[in-house]
Coordinates of C-alpha atoms in Angstrom, one line a residue:
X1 CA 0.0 0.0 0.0
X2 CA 1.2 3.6 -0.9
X3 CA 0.8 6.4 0.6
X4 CA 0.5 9.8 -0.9
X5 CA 3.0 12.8 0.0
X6 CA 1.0 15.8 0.6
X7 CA 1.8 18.5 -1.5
X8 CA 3.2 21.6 0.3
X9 CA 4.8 23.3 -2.4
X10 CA 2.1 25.6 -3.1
X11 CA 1.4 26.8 0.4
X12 CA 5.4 27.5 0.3
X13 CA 4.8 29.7 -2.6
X14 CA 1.6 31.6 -1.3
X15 CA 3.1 32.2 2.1
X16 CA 6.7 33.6 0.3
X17 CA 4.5 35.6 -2.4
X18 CA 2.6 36.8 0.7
X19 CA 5.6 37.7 2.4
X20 CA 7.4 39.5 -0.5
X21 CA 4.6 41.5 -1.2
X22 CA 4.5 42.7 2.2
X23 CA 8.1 43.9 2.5
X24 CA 7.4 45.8 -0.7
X25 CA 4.3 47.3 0.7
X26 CA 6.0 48.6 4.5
X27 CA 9.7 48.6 3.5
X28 CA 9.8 50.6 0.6
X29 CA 10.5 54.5 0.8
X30 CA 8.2 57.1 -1.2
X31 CA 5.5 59.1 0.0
X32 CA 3.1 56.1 0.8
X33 CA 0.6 57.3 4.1
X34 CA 0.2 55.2 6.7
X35 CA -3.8 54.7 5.4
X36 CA -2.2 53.9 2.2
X37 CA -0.3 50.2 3.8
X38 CA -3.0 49.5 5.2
X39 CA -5.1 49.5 2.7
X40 CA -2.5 47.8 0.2
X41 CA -2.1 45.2 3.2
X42 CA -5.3 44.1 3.5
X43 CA -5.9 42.6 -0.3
X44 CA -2.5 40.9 0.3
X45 CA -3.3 39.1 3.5
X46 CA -7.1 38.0 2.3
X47 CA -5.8 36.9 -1.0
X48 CA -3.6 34.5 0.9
X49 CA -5.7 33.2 3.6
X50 CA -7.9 32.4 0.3
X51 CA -5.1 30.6 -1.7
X52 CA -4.0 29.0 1.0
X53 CA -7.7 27.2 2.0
X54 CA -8.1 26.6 -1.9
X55 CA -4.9 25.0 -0.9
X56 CA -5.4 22.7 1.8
X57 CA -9.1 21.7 0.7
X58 CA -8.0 21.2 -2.9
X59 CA -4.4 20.3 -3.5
X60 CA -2.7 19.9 -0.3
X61 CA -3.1 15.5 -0.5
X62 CA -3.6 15.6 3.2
X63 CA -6.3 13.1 4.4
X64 CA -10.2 13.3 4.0
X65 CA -10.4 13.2 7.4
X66 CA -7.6 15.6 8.8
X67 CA -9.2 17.5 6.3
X68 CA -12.6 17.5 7.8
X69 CA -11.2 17.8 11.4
X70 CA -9.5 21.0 10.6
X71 CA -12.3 22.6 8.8
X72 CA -14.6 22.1 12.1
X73 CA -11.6 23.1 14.3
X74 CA -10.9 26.6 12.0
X75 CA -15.0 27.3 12.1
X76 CA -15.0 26.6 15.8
X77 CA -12.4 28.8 16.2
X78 CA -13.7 31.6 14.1
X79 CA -17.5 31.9 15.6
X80 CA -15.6 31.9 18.9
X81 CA -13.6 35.0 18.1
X82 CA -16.3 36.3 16.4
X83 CA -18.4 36.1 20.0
X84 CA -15.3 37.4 22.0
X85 CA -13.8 40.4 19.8
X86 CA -15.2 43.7 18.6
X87 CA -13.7 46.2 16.8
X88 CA -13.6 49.5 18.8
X89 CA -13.0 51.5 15.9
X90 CA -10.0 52.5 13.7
X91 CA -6.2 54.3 14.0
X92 CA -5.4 57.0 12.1
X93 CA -4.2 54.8 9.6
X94 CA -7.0 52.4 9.5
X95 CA -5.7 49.6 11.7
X96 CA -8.9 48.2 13.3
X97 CA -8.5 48.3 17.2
X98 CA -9.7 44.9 19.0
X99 CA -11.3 44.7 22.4
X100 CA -13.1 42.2 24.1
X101 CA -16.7 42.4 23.9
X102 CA -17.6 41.8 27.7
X103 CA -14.9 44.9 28.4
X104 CA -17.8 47.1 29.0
X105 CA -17.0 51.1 28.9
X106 CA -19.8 52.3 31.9
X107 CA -20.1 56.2 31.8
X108 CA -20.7 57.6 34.5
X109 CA -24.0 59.7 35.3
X110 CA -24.0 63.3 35.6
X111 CA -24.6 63.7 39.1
X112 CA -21.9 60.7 40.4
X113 CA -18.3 61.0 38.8
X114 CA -15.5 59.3 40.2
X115 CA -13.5 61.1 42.7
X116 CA -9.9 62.8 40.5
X117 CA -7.4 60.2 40.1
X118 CA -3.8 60.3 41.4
X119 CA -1.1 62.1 39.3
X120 CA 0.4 59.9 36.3
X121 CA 4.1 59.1 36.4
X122 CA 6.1 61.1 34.0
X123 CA 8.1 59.4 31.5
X124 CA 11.6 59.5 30.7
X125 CA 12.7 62.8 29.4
X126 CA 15.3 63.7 27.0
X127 CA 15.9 67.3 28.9
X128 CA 19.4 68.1 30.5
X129 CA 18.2 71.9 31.1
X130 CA 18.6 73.6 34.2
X131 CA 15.4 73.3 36.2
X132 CA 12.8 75.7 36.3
X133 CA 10.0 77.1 39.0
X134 CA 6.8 76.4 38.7
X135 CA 4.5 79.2 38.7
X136 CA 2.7 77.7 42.1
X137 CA 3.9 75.6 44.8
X138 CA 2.8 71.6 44.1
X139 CA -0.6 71.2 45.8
X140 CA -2.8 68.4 46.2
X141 CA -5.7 70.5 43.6
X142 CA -6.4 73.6 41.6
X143 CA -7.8 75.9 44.7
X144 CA -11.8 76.1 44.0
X145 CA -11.4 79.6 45.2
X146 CA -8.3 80.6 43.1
X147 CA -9.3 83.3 40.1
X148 CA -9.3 81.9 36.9
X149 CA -10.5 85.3 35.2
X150 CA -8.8 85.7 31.7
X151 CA -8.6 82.2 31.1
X152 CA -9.9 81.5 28.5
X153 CA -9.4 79.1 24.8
X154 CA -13.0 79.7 23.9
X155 CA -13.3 77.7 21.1
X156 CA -11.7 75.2 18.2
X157 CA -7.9 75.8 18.2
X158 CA -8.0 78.7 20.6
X159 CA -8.6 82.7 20.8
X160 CA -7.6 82.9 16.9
X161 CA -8.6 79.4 15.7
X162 CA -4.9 78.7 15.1
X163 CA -3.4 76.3 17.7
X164 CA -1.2 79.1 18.8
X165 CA -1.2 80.8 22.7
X166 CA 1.5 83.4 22.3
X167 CA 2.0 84.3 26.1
X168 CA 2.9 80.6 27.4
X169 CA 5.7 80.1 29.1
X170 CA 5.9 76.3 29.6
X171 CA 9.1 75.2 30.8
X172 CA 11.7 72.7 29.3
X173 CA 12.4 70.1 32.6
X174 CA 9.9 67.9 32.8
X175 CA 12.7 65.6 34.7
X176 CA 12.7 68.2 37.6
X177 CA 8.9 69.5 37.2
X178 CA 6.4 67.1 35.2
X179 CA 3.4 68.3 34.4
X180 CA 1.1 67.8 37.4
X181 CA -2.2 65.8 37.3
X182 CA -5.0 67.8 38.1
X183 CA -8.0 66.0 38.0
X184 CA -9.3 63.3 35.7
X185 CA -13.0 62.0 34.3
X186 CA -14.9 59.4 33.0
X187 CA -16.5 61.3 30.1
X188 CA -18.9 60.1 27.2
X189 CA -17.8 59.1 23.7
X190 CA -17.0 61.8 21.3
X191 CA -14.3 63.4 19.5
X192 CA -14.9 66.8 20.6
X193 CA -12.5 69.2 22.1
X194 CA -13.0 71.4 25.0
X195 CA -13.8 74.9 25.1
X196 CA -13.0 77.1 27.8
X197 CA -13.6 80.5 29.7
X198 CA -13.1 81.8 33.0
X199 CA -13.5 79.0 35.1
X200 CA -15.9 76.5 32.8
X201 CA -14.7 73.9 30.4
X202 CA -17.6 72.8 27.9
X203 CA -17.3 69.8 25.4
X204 CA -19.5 67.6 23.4
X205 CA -20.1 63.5 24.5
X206 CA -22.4 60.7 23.7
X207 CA -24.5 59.6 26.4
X208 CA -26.6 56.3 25.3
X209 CA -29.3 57.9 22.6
X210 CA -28.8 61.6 23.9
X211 CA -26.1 63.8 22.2
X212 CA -24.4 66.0 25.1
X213 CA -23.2 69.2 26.0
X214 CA -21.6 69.2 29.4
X215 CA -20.1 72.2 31.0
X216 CA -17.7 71.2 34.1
X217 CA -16.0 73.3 36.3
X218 CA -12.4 73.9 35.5
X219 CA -11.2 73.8 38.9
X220 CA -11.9 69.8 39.9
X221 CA -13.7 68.6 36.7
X222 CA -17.0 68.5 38.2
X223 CA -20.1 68.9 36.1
X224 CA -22.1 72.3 36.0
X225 CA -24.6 72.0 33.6
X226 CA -25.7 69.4 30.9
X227 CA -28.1 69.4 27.8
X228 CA -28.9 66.5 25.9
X229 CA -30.5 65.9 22.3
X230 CA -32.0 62.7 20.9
X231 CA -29.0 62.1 18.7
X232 CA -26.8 59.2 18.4
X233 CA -23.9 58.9 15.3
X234 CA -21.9 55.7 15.6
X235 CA -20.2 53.9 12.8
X236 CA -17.2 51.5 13.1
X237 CA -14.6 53.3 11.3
X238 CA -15.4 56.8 12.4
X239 CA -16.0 55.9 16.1
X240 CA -19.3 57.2 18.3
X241 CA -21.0 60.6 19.2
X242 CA -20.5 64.1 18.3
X243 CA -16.6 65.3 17.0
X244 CA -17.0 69.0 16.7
X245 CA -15.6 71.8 19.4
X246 CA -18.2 73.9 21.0
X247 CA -17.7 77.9 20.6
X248 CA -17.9 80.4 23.3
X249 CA -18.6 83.9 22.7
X250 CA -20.3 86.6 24.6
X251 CA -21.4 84.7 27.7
X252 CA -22.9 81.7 25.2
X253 CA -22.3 78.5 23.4
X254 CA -22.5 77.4 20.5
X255 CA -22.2 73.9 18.9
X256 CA -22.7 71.6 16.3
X257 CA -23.8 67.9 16.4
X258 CA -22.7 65.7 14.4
X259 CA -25.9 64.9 12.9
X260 CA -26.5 68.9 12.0
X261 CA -28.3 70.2 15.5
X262 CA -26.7 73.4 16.1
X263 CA -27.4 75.0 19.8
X264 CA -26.9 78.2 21.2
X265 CA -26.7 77.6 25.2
X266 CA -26.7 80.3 27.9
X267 CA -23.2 79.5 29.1
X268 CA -23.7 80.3 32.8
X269 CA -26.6 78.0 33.2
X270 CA -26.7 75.6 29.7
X271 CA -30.2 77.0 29.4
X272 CA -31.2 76.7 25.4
X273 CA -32.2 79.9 23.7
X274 CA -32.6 78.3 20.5
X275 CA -31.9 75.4 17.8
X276 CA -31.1 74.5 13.9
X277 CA -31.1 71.8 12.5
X278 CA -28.7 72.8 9.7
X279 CA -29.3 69.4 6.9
X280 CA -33.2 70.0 6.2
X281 CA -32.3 73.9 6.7
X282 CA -30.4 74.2 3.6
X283 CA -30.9 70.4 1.9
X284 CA -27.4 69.3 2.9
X285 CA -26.5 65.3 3.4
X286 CA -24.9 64.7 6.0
X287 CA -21.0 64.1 5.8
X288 CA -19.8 60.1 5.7
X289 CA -18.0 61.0 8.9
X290 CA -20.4 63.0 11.0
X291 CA -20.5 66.5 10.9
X292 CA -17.6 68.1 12.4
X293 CA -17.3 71.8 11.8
X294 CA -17.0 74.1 15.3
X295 CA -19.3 77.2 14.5
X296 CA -17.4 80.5 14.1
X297 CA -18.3 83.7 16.0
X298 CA -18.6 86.6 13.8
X299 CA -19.9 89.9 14.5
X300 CA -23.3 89.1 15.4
X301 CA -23.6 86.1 13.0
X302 CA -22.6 82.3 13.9
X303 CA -21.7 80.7 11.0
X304 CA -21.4 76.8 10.1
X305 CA -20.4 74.8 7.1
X306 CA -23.5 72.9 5.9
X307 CA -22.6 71.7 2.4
X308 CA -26.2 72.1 0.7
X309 CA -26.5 72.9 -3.0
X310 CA -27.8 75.8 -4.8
X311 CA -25.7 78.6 -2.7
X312 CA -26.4 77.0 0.7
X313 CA -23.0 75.6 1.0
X314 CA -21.6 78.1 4.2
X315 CA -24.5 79.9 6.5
X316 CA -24.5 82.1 8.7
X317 CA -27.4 82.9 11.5
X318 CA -28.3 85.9 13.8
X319 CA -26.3 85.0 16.9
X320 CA -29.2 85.9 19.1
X321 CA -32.6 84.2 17.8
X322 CA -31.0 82.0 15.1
X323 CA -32.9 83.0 12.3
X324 CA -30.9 82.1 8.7
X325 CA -29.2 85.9 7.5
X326 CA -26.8 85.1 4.7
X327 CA -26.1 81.4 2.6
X328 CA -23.9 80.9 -0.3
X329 CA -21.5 78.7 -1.7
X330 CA -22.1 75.5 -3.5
X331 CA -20.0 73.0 -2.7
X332 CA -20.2 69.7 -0.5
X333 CA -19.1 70.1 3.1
X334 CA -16.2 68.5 4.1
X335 CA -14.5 68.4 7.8
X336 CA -12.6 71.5 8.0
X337 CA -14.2 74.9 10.0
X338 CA -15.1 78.5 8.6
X339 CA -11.9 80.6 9.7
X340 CA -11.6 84.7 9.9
X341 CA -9.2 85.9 8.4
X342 CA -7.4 89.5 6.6
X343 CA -6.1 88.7 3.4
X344 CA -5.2 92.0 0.5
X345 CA -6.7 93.8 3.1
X346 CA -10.0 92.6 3.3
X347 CA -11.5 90.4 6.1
X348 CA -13.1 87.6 4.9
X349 CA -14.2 83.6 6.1
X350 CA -12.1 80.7 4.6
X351 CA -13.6 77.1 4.2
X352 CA -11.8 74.1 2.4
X353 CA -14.7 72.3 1.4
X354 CA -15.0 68.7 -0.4
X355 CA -13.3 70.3 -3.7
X356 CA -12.8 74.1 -3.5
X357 CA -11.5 76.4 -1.0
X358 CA -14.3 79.3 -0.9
X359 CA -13.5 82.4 0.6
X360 CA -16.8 84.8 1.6
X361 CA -17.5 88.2 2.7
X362 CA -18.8 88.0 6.3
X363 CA -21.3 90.4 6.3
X364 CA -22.9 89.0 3.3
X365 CA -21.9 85.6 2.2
X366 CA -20.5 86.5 -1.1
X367 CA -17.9 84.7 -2.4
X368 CA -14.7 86.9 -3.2
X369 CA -12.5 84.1 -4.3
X370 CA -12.1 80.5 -5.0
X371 CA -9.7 77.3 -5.6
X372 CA -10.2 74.2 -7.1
X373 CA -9.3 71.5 -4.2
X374 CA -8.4 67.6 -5.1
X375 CA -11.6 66.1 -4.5
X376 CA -10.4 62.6 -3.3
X377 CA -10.6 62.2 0.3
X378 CA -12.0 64.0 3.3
X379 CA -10.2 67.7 4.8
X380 CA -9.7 68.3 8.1
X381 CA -7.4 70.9 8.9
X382 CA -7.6 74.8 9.0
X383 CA -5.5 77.3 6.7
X384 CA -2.2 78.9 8.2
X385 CA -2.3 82.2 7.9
X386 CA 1.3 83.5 6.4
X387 CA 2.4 87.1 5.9
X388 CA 2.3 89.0 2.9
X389 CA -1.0 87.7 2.3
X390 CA 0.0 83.8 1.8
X391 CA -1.8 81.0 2.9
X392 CA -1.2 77.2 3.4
X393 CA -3.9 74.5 3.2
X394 CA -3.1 71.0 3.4
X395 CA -5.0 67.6 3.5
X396 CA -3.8 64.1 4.4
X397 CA -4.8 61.0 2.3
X398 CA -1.8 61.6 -0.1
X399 CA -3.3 65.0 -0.6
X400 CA -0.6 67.7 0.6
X401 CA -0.1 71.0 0.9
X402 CA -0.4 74.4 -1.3
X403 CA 0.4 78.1 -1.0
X404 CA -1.9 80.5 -2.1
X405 CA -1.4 84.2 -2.8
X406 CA -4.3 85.9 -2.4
X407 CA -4.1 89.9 -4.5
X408 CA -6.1 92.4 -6.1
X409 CA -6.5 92.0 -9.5
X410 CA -7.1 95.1 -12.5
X411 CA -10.3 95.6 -11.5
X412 CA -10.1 95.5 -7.8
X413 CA -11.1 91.3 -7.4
X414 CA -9.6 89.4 -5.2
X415 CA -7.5 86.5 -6.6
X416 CA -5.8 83.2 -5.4
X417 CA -3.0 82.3 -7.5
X418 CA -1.0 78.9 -6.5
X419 CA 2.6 79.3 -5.0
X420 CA 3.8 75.9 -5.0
X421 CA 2.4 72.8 -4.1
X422 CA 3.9 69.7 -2.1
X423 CA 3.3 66.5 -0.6
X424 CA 6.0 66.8 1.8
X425 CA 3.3 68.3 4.8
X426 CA 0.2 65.9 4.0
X427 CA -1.9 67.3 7.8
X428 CA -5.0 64.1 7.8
X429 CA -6.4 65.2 11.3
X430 CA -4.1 67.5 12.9
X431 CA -3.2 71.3 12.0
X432 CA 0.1 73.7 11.5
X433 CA 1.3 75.8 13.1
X434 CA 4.4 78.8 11.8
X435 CA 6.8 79.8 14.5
X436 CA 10.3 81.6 13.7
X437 CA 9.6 82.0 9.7
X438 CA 8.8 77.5 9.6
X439 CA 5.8 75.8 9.6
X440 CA 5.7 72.6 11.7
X441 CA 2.7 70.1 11.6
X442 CA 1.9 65.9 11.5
X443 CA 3.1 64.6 7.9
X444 CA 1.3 61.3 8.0
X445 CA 2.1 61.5 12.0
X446 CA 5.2 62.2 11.5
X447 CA 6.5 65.6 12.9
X448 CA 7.9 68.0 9.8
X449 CA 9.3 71.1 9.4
X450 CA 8.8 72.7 6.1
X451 CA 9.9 76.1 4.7
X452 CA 7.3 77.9 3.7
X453 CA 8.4 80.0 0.8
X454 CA 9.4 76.6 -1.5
X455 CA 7.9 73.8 0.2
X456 CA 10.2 72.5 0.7
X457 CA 11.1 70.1 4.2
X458 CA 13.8 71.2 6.5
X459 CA 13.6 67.3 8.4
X460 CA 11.0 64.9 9.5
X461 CA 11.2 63.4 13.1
X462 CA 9.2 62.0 15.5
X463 CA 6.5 59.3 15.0
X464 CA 3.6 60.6 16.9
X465 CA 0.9 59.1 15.0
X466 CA -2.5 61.2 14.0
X467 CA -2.0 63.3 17.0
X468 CA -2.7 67.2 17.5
X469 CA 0.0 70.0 18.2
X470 CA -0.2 73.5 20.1
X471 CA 2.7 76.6 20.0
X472 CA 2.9 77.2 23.0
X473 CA 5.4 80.8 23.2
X474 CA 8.2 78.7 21.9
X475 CA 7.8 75.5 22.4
X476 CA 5.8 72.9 20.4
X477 CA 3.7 71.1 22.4
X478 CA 2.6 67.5 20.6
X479 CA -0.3 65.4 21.5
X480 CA 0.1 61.6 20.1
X481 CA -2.2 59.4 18.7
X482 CA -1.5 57.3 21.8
X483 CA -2.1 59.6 24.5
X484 CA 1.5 61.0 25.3
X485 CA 2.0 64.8 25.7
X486 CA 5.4 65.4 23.7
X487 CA 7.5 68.9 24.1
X488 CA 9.5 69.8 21.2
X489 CA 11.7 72.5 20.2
X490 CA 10.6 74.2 16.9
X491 CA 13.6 74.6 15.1
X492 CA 14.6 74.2 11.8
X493 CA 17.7 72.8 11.8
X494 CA 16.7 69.5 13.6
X495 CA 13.8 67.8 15.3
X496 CA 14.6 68.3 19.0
X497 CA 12.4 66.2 21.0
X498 CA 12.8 67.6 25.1
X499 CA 10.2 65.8 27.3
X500 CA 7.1 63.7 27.1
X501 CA 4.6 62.4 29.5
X502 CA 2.0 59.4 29.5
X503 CA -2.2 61.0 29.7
X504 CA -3.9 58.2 28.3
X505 CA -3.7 55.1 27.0
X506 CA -6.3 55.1 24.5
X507 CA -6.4 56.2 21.2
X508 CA -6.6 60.4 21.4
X509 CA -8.0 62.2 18.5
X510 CA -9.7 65.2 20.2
X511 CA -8.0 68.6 20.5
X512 CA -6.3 69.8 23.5
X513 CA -7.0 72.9 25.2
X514 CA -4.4 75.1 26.5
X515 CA -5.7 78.0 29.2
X516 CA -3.0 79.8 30.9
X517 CA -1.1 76.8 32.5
X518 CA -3.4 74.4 32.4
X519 CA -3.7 71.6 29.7
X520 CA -7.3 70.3 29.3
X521 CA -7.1 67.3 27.4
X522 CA -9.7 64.3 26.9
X523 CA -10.1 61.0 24.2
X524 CA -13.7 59.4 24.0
X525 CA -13.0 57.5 27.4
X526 CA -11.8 60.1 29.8
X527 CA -11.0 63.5 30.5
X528 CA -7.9 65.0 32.3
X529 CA -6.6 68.6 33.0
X530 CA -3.0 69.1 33.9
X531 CA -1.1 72.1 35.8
X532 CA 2.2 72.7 33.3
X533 CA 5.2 74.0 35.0
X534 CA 5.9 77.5 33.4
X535 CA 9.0 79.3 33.5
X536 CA 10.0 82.5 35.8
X537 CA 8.9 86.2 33.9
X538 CA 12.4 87.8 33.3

């Protein structure tokens, strides 16, 4: 009796095709994003787990029996997982995060938050600089009496929507003074930033089928007021609850959902003085990823990126009774926010839409100039303002960067006339920032320094994933993707990395907050505000 060889050849070749293909895909240079291996990784790994069943039902010459067996054991196997794992969402490059499914996330109520938590350790710090003071003795918490007039980062990126606080002093040795723990929450799910004034911190989470909008007080994190809306976005890839910033301006607050309800709050007591529902307003779909544009305080107009056709593409509504002034526009809304700015001369609002950049008078709505975007994947991030009436947009998903000169033409028209373009600076979630004549942003979550005038990159350094940045005076400070708080030097000879703490260990998309010394910083678990240590005034 013979017996028949099974045939492993082709399992050899699948498995070193597979392999090959792989190296190509993660070892080879270019500009390939992180999304983009991914992506390219997962064809390559389901084609094989195909070939290689063809294989061993087929062709493999194994036994009828082992066969059988190990088609039970496999199906077994796979319902079991199945049962046991969820995905609990994506990264920034679209690696699907795995929990198990009895790892429950309870939020608490309103009205019974966990007492603060104890300080996190610092990490290890690359700083060898003399230490500094701290601006306050170490204490066990914030004093609930202590002032906290002129605080303030009232709304998406700060006082000038540009991730920049001019006045901070934060200090280089961490080794000798870490930033200290203040308090930290439980909060609801939401990628939402915080918005703060005086001594109230308001932010946007998902509580069960209610959409929220929680003010807590600044000084232990406790809750002050909360209003809810029957509202509940959740996908897989784009995570759970609302993602935009709220905006505080003139004692209220204003804030978008990320199904379209747009509130204007009373901000000492969250009372509602009145609503929009900004899709049916102006016939606008709703975005793939949830709406996630922070309103913009203008004069006495608030004014939001809906996306509708037929010149209802950016609107703008009487701050106090909400009733529609000015629409125009017709272009599809992406994930970016309207932004003030003084180009030529004349103020005007700036919004990178799904595939132009639209610039409109804010008194009227009229559009003064435009520029044809690449209309391939979503935008996120805000312009940087440059002088001599530049300015830099930029996109991730390969996208990149391009100046625009905006002048006066013959006739007195205001035109945008391309500088350069790059994909050296490709900013998916986070945004730039321009300190000492550089700009300095996430390439793909990788930290870059690029010269403005050519577009040209100085260096690349630090792998910090799809995190957020803030200048903070002089100092960079860099939020990861995985929850550290990184402080960096800007300069544009080298990447000079000088400290770095652990906040979380979940994934952290949200925007930080920086008001006066403290850091208010949260994911779609938890919350946290930290005390930085700041240097003495000379």
């Amino acid at each position: 009796m013979t017996t028949t060889r099974p045939r492993l050849w082709p399992a050899i070749a699948i498995v070193s095709a597979a392999a090959l293909a792989l190296g190509w895909v993660w070892l080879s240079g270019g500009e390939q994003t992180g999304q983009d291996r991914t992506m390219r990784t997962v064809p390559i790994v389901f084609g094989a787990i195909v070939l290689l069943i063809v294989w061993f039902t087929l062709l493999s010459r194994l036994p009828r029996a082992i066969r059988i067996r190990a088609a039970i054991v496999g199906a077994a196997l796979l319902t079991l997982a199945a049962g046991a794992v969820r995905i609990r969402g994506v990264t920034g490059d679209l690696v699907p995060i795995l929990e198990w499914r009895w790892a429950d996330r309870p939020v608490p109520s309103l009205e019974n938050l966990p007492p603060p938590a104890e300080p996190a350790p610092a990490k290890e710090t690359a700083s060898s600089t003399p230490a500094m003071e701290t601006a306050t003795a170490p204490k066990p918490a914030v004093d609930p009496a202590a002032s906290f007039a002129g605080v303030e980062y009232p709304q998406y990126l700060g006082v000038n929507r540009d991730a920049v606080v001019p006045g901070a002093r934060v200090a280089r040795d961490w080794s000798a003074h870490p930033p200290r723990l203040v308090w930290r929450r439980r909060v609801g799910a939401g990628w939402s930033g915080f918005a703060v004034k005086d001594a109230i911190a308001v932010t946007q989470e998902q509580r069960g089928e209610k959409e929220m909008i929680v003010a807590y007080n600044l000084a232990d994190g406790s809750p002050k007021w909360a209003h809810g809306d029957a509202a509940h976005y959740d996908t897989t890839v784009a995570g759970e609850g609302p993602r935009a910033t709220p905006t505080i301006s003139r004692g209220r607050v204003f804030t978008l959902g990320s199904t379209g309800i747009l509130n204007a709050l009373d901000l000492a007591t969250g009372r509602s003085l009145w609503r929009r529902t900004i899709g049916p307003d102006n016939d606008a779909p709703e975005p793939d990823w949830g709406r996630s544009s922070s309103p913009l305080a203008v004069d006495d107009l608030i004014v939001v990126s809906a996306g509708g056709s037929n010149g209802r593409s950016l609107v703008a509504y009487q701050r106090d009774t909400g009733e529609p002034v000015w629409r125009a526009g017709d272009d599809a809304a992406s994930y970016s926010s309207p932004h003030l700015a003084t180009l030529a001369g004349v103020r005007q609002i700036l919004i990178l839409n799904q595939s132009t950049v639209f610039s409109h008078d804010p008194s009227t709505g009229r559009v003064l100039w435009q520029h044809a975007w690449p209309r391939m994947q979503p935008s996120v991030a805000q312009p940087l303002l440059l002088p001599n009436d530049r300015v830099l947009f930029s996109a991730g998903y390969g996208i990149g960067s391009r100046m625009l000169q905006i002048a006066r033409d013959d006739r007195g028209e205001l035109q945008a006339t391309m500088l350069w373009e790059s994909t050296r600076l490709k900013a998916k979630f986070t945004n730039l920032v321009v300190h000492g004549g550089f700009v300095y942003g996430l390439d793909d979550g990788v930290l870059v320094c690029l010269d403005p005038a050519t577009g040209e990159r100085r260096w690349k350094g630090g792998r910090y994933g799809h995190g957020q940045v803030i200048l903070a005076g002089d100092r960079l400070l860099v939020q990861s993707e995985e929850g550290e708080l990184v402080l960096v030097e800007p300069n544009p000879q080298e990447h000079r990395e000088l400290a770095r703490v652990t906040m979380f260990t979940q994934k952290t998309w949200n925007p930080p907050a920086l008001a006066g010394r403290y850091l208010l910083v949260r994911n779609d678990v938890e919350a946290a505000l930290f005390e930085l240590a700041v240097e003495r005034e000379p």
